[in-house]
XYZ file of C-alpha atoms in Angstrom:
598
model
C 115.026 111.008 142.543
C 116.092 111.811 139.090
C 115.344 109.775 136.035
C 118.259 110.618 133.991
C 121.680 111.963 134.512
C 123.577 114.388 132.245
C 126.796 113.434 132.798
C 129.279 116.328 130.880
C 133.040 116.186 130.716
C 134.350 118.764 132.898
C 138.424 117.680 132.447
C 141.239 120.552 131.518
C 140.644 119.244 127.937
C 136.923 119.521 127.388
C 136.753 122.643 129.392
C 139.289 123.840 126.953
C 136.398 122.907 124.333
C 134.018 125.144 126.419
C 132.237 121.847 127.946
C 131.580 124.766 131.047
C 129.508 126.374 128.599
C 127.698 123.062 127.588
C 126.890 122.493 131.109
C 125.066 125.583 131.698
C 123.244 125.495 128.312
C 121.856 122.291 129.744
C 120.814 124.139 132.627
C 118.879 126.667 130.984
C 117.485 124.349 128.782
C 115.989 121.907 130.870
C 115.060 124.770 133.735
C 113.028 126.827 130.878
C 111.442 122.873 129.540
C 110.618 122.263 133.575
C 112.858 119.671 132.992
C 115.409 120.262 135.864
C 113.738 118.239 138.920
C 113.623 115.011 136.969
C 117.386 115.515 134.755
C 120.306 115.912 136.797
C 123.351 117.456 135.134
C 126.354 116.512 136.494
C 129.846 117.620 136.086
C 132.506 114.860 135.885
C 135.968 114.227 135.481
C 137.800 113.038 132.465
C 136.195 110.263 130.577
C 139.696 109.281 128.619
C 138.584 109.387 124.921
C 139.990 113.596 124.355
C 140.405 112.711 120.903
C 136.087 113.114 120.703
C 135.868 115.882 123.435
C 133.664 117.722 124.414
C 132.189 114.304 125.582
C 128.435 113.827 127.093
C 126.906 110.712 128.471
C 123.778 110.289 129.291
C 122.476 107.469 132.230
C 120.784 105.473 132.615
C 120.745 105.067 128.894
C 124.518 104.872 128.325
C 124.667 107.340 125.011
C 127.649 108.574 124.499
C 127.654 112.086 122.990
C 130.890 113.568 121.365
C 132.339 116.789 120.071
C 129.346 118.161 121.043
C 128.784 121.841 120.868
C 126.672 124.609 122.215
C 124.334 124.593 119.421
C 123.698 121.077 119.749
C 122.178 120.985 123.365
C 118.923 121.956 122.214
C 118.421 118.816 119.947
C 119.962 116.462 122.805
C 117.555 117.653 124.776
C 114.513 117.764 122.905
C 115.239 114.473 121.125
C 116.641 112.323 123.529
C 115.463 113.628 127.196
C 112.585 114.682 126.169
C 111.082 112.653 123.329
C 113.194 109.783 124.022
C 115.211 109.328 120.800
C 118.594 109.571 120.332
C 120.785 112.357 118.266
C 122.878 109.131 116.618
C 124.681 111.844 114.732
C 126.601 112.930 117.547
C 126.553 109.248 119.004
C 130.084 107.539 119.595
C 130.217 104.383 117.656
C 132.334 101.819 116.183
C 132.577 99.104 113.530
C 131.678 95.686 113.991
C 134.607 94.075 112.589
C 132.261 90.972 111.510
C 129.286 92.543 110.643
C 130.639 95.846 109.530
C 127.499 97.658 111.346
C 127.640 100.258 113.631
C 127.690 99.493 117.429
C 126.826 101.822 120.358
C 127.372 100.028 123.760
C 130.360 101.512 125.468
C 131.583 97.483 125.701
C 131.672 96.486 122.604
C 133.766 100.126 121.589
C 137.373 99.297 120.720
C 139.084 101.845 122.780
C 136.729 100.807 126.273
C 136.513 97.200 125.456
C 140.162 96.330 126.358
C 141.067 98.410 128.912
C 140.438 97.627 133.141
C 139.758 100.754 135.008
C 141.160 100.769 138.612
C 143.096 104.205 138.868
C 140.516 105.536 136.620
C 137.279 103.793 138.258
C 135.078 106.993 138.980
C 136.820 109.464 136.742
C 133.797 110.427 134.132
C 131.377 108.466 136.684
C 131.304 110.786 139.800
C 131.327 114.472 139.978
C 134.339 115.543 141.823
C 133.400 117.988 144.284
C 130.474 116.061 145.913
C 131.984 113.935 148.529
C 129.015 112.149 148.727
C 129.118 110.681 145.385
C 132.414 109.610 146.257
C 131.424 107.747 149.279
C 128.387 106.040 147.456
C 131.313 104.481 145.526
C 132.896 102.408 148.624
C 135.012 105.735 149.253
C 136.414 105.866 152.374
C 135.541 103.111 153.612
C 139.194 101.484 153.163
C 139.770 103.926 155.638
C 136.963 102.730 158.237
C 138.740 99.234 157.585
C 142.309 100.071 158.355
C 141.435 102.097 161.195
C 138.773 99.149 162.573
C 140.242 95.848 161.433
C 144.198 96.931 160.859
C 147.319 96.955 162.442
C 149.732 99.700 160.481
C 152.264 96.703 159.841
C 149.104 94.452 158.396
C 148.349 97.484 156.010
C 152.043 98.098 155.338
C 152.025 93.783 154.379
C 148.908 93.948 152.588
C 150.410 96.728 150.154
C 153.574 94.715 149.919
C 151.605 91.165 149.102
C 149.738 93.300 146.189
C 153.133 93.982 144.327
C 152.106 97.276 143.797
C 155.051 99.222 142.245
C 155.511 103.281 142.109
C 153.801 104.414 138.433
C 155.614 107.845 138.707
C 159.175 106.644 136.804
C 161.408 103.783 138.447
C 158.524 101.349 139.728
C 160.006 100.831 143.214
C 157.387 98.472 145.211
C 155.488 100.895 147.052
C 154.804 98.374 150.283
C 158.678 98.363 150.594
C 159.070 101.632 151.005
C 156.352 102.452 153.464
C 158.194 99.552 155.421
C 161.236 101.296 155.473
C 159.457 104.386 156.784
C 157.334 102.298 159.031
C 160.522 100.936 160.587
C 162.033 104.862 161.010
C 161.912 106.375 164.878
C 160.649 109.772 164.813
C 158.456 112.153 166.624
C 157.246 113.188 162.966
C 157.078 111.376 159.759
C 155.155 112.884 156.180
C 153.119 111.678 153.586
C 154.139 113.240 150.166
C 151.915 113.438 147.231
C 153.931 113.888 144.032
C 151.592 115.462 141.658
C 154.447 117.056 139.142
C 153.448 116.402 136.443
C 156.255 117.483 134.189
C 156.803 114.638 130.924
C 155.670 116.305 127.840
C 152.446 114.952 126.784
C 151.285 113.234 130.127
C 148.067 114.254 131.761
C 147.557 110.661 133.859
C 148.063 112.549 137.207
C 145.766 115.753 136.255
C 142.939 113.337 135.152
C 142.522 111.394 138.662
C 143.259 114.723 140.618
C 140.202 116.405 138.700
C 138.147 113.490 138.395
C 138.679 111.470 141.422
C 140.678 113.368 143.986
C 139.322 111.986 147.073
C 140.790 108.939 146.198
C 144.254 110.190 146.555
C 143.208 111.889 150.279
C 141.632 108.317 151.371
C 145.358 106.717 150.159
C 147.179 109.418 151.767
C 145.493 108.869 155.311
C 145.843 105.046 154.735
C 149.585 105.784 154.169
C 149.973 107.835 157.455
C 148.129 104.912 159.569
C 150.549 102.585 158.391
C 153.934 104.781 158.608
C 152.732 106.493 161.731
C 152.581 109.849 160.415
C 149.600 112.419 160.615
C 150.482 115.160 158.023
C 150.969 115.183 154.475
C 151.806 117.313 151.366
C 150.387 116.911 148.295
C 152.749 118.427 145.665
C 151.005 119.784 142.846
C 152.285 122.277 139.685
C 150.477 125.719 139.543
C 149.692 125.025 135.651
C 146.578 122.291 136.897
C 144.281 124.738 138.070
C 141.302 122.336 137.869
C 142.789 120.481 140.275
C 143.778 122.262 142.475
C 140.279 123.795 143.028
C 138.800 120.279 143.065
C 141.785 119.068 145.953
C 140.552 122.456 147.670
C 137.271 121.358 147.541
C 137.582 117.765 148.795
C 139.871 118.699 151.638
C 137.588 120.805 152.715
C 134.712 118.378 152.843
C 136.965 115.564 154.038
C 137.598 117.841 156.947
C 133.984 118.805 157.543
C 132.757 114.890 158.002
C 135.867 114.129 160.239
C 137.817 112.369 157.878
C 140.697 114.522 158.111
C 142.038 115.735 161.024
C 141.716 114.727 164.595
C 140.439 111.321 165.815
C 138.877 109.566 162.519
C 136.817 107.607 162.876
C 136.431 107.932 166.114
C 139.765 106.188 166.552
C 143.143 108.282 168.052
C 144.670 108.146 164.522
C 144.785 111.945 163.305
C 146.267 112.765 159.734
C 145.634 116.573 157.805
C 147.452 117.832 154.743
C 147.971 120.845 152.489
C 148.620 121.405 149.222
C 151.995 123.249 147.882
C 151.746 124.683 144.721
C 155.154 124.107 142.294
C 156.147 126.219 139.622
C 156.722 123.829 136.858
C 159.969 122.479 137.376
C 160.903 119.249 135.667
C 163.317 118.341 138.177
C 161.355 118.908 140.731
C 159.451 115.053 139.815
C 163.307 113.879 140.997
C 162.102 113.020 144.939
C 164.770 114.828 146.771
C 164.274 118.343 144.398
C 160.633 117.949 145.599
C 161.360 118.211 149.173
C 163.765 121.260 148.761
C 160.908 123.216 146.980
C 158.213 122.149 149.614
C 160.897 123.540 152.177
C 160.891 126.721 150.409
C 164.279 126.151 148.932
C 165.100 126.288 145.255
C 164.378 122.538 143.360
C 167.626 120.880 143.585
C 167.973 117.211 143.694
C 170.464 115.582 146.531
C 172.902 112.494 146.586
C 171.235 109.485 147.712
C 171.454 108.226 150.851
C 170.117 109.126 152.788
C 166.631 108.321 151.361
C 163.528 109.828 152.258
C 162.442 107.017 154.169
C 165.001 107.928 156.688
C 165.517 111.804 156.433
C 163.042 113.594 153.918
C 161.062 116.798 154.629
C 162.543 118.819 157.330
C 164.334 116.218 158.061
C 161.896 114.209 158.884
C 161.256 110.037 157.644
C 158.967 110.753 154.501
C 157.455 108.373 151.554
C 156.693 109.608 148.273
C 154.418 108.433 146.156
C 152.876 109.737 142.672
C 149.017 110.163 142.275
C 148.591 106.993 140.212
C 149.917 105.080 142.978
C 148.219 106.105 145.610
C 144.549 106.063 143.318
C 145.392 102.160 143.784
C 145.756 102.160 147.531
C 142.282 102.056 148.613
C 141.167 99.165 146.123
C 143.530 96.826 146.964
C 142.691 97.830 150.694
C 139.131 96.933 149.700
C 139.153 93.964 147.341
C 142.518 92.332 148.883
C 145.946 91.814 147.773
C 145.465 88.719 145.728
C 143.028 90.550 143.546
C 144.994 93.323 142.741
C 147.817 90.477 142.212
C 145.336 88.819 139.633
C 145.938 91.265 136.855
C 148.660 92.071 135.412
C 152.086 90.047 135.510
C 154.255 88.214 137.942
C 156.470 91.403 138.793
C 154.334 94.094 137.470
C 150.790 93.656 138.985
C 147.557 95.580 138.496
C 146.617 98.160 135.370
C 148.482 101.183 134.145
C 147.351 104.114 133.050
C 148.878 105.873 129.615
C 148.463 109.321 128.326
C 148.465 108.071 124.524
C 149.253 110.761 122.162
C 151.072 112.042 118.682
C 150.208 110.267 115.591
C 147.376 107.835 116.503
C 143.406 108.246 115.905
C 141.967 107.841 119.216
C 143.919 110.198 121.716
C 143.473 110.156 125.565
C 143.980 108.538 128.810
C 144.117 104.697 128.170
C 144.262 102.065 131.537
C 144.850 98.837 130.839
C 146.416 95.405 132.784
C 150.046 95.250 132.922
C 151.462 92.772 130.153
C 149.082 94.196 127.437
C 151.195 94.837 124.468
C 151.971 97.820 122.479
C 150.220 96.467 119.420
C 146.497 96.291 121.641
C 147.040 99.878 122.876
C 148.182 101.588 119.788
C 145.895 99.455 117.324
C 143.372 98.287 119.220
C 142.704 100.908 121.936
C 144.454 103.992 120.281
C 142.710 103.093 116.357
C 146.133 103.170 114.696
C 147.730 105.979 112.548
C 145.353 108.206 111.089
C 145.423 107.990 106.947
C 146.750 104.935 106.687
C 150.282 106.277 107.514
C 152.912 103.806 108.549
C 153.878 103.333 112.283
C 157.148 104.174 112.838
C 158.245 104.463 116.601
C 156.542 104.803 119.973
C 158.283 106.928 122.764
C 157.382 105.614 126.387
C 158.659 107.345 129.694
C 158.982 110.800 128.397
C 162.695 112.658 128.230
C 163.335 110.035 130.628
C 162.166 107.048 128.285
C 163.301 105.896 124.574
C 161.956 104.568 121.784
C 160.401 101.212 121.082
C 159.509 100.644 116.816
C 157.744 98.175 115.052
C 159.737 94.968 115.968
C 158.344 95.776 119.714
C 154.646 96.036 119.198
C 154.024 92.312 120.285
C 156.391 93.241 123.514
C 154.001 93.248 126.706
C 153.937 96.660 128.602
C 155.237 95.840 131.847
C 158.321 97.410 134.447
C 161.188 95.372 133.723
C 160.548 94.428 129.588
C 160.495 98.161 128.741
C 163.666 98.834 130.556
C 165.468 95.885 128.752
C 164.328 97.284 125.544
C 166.075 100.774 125.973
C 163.383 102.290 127.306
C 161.079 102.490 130.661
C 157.574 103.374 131.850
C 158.217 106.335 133.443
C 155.385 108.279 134.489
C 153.075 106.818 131.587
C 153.482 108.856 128.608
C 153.004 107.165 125.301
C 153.436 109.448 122.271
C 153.162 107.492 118.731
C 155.314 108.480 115.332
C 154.607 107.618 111.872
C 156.392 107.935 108.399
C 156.154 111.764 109.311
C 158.554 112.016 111.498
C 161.817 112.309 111.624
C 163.826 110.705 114.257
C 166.641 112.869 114.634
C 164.223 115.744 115.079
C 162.497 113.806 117.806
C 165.774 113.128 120.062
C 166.516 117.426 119.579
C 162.828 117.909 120.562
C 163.700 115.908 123.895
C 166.645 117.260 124.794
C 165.796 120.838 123.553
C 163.534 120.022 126.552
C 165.736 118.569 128.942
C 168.301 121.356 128.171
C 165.434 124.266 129.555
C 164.596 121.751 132.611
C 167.864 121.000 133.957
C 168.341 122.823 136.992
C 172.376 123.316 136.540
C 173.096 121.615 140.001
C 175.709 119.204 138.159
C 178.268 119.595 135.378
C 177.297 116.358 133.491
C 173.653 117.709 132.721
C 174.305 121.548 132.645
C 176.763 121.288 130.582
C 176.661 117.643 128.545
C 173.584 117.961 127.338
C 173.474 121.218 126.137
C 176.627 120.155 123.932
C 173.914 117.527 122.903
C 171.515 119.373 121.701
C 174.085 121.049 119.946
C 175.306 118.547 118.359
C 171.590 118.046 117.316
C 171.030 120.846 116.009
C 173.981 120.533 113.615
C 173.151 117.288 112.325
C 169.741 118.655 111.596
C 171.265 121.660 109.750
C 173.483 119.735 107.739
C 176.534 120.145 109.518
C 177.339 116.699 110.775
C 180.116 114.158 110.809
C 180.031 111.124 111.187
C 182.668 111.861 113.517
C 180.158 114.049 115.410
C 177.678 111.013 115.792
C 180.740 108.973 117.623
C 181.317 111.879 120.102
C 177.710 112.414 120.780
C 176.701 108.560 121.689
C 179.661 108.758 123.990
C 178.815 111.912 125.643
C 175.830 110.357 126.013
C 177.186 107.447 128.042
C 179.468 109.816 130.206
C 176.289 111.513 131.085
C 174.229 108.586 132.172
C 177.242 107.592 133.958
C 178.483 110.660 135.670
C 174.945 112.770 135.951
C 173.673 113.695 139.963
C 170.418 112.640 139.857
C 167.708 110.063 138.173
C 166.338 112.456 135.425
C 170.440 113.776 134.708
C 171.106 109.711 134.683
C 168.257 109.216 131.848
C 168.527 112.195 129.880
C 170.694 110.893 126.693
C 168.330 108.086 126.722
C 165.938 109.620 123.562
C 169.612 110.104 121.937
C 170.770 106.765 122.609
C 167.561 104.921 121.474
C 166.861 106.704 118.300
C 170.794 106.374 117.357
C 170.172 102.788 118.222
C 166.791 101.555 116.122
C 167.322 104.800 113.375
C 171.032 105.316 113.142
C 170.347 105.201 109.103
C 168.083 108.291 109.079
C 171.215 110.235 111.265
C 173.737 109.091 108.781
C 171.212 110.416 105.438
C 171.446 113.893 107.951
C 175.333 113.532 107.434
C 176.220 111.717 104.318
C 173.556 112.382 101.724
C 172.279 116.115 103.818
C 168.871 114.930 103.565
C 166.164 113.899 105.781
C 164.158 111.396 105.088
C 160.601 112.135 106.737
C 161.460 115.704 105.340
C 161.237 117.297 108.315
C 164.401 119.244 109.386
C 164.100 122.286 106.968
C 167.842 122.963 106.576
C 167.764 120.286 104.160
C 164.889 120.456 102.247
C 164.844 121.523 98.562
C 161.836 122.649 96.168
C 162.451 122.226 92.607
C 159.243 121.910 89.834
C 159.258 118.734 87.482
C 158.934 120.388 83.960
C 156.662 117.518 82.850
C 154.092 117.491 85.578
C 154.343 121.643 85.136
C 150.882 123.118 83.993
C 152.036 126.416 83.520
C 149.047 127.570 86.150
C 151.171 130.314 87.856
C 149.549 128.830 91.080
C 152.657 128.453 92.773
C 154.499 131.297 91.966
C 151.400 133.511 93.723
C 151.536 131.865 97.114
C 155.372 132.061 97.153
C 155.871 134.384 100.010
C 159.467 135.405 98.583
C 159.395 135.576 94.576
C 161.509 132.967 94.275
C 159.560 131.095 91.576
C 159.476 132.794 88.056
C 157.713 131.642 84.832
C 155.258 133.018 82.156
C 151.461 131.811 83.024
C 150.356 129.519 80.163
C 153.624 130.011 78.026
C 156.722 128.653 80.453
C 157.405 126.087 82.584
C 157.785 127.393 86.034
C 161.552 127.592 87.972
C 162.251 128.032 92.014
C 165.417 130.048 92.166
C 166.678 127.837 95.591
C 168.767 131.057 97.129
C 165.514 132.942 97.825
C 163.611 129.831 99.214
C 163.097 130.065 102.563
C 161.311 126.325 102.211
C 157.590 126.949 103.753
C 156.126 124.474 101.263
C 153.719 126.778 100.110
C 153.821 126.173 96.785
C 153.637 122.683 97.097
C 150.384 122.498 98.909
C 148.977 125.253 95.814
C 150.060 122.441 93.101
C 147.032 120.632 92.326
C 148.929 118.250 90.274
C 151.664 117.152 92.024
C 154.548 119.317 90.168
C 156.461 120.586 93.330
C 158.932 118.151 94.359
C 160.575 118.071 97.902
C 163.392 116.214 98.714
């Protein structure tokens, strides 16, 4: 038995950091100290806080180790394993608010204390590819129960009592829909996993799948008792190869202690699966797209009904559910309906997780009750806006979502208040925007996306919002109208109105908030041709104040283009505006402040 665990961050994100190489350096280390048979080092899944990555903890001790290097291995473990004193240099910490001294204990950190970890329970705790660990965690044994103690329709009841609602976009209750599969007579029915990924910024799905993807297996088998199907797809993007060598992994040890395939648990229920690999495809999120590509047919949503429930893959009775849904399943199996009912609010139970991003100090995966408010997460959890910058908007839901600013910070972060607002959950993005950033340039970022991810099936989003984004583009150039702005917010509606599919239907929505909450910093793009978070570079303009001029010649060298002339120490300096090409290099040479941009 070991004495202490080296527990190292082995996510997309800290890999990226070269955590892999961390891990072995450990290795060596403690093999060449004779170390090794009493220090375990284990490799985990994502412990949320990116923002400090490469993270290490070490247990029993709970010391939390961030943006840890190569080079510092050796001191870790010759100070702390070894002599028993910690590298606080390298130690996560926070400030007592009260006492303004430092604190250590994971509990008392800002961005753990608040949040409830359900979806997230053994990602950073377990290492993925040991089954074993998994099942020393209570996994699979929600299984054992349904299989034992269950009827399908009490599991299908049990999921409906918990309120549990689908945390992949439009939060349909999840026990409903198994019902209406449940209900379906077929030889065959299918258990879909919908692990693609596509909202810029998210990373909720990849997280579980590489930290805790037996957990999504357990749910999918639990699904197929209670339908009454025995296969299953898990639909996962090529671009996550971390997890899909960890899902290769697990359904390969599943299937070597008999908890996939024939007869589990010694019972006559049999469920396998597979995974299919997608190629990226936004669309392919949109349900219907998602069972044309795992056909084999290009990703092209379908008019609704009929609904997968009733004819999805191969024609078959299907439910879909997303990865964070399903990473619920087995806990409320466990711990009961009512408990899962117990956080959260009255029509949006249980946690959420959020990918929390852009302009806020602590970045990375955040899970928290339903009915917490912006304000906890983004303050709180997330630390605020680095330098003191002021918050300016939050974008929820991706493409798909809109934007929520300061006079929604106090709103609680639930289904149905977010939608209200102009904006929705969607899968669980949460990208923050300060002073920086210009809103205008935000809605063209969206829909510069949307435009590349549309898969052309329908006239309204082939062709409406490319006009759009060109529309964008002009305003951001400095040729709008006012006139333009009209057309666009009602192309906009005649999109959402006309469009084929869910993601077509929610498209203009990043145009239609930001026009809504920041229609003053579109009409400075079109009256006065500037923009305020000086951003969009068409309308940018250098000039030097003669007073705060030093005569240095500093700018004039890092001009890339000659277009600032002057005498050193004899002349105030000039920017001749027809040869700036507006890369703000002389303004960050200026050491006194000279350069002006508006």
């Amino acid at each position: 038995m070991e004495r202490m665990n080296v527990l190292i961050c082995g996510g997309t994100g800290c890999t990226s950091s070269k955590s892999d190489l961390i891990e072995k350096e450990f290795n060596r280390i403690l093999e060449e100290m004779g170390l090794d048979k009493e220090v375990k080092v284990v490799k985990t899944g994502c412990f949320g806080l990116c923002q400090k990555g490469p993270i290490v903890a070490i247990h029993p001790d709970r010391v939390f180790y961030c943006q840890v290097k190569v080079e510092d291995v050796s001191e870790i473990v010759n100070e702390h394993i070894y002599k028993g004193r910690r590298v606080e240099r390298l130690e996560m910490h926070d400030i007592d608010e009260e006492t303004k001294e430092k604190v250590f204990s994971m509990d008392k950190i800002r961005f753990y204390a608040k949040q409830k970890r359900i979806a997230l329970k053994n990602c950073g705790v377990i290492n993925p590819e040991d089954i074993n660990e998994y099942i020393a965690r209570d996994g699979y044994m929600a299984l054992g129960k349904v299989l034992t103690e269950m009827t399908p329709q009490q599991v299908v009841d049990e999921i409906k009592k918990s309120g549990l609602r689908g945390r992949g976009g439009g939060g349909f209750l999840t026990g409903l829909k198994w019902q209406f599969a449940a209900q379906e007579e077929s030889d065959q029915k299918y258990v879909i996993c919908n692990a693609d990924e596509g909202d810029p910024g998210a990373f909720m799905d990849r997280s579980i799948l590489e930290g805790d993807p037996h957990s999504v297996i357990e749910a999918m088998a639990i699904a197929g008792y209670a339908i009454g199907a025995n296969y299953g797809y898990i639909y996962i993007r090529a671009e996550y190869p971390i997890a899909v060598e960890r899902l290769n992994i697990a359904i390969k040890q599943a299937r070597e202690l008999g908890l996939l395939g024939k007869n589990i648990f010694s019972t006559d229920f049999s469920f396998d699966l597979e995974l299919r690999l997608g190629a990226g495809a936004f669309v392919c999120g949109e349900e219907t797209a998602l069972i044309a590509s795992i056909e084999g047919k290009r990703g092209m949503p379908m008019p609704k009904p009929p609904f997968p429930a009733h004819k999805g893959v191969w024609g078959k009775p299907t439910i879909i559910n997303n990865v964070e849904t399903l990473a619920n399943v087995a806990q409320i199996i466990n711990h009961g309906a009512d408990w899962f009912k117990s956080m959260g609010t009255e029509k949006s139970s249980g946690t959420k997780v959020f990918a929390l991003g852009g302009k806020v100090a602590n970045t990375g995966l955040v899970e928290v009750p339903m009915g917490t408010t912006l304000r906890e997460v983004i303050y709180e959890i997330g630390g605020g806006c680095p330098n003191n910058k002021r918050f300016k908007a939050v974008q929820t839901g991706g493409p798909s979502g809109g934007c929520l600013t300061e006079a929604d910070l106090d709103s609680p972060i639930d289904f149905d208040t977010l939608v209200a607002k102009g904006s929705m959950m969607g899968s669980g993005g949460m990208i923050v925007m300060d002073e920086d950033n210009c809103m205008v340039d935000i809605a063209r970022f969206y829909m510069d996306f949307i435009v590349d991810e549309s898969c052309g099936k329908c006239t309204p989003c082939r062709v409406g919002t490319k006009r759009l984004l060109e529309m964008l583009t002009d305003i951001c150039e400095g040729r709008g109208t006012m006139e333009l702005i009209d057309e666009m917010e009602q192309l906009c509606y005649t999109i959402k109105s006309t469009a084929l599919c869910g993601l077509g239907q929610t498209a203009p929505n990043p145009v239609l908030s930001t026009l809504r909450f920041f229609r003053d910093e579109y009409e400075a793009h079109v009256k006065d041709k500037r923009c305020p978070a000086h951003v969009c570079k068409a309308l940018l303009s250098y000039s030097i104040d003669p007073d705060k001029c030093k005569k240095c010649s500093l700018c004039s060298k890092k001009c890339p283009t000659g277009a600032i002339s002057g005498i050193a120490g004899k002349e105030v300096f000039k920017i001749d505006t027809s040869k700036c090409i507006k890369c703000g290099a002389c303004k960050e040479a200026c050491h006194f402040g000279a350069v002006e941009m508006r």
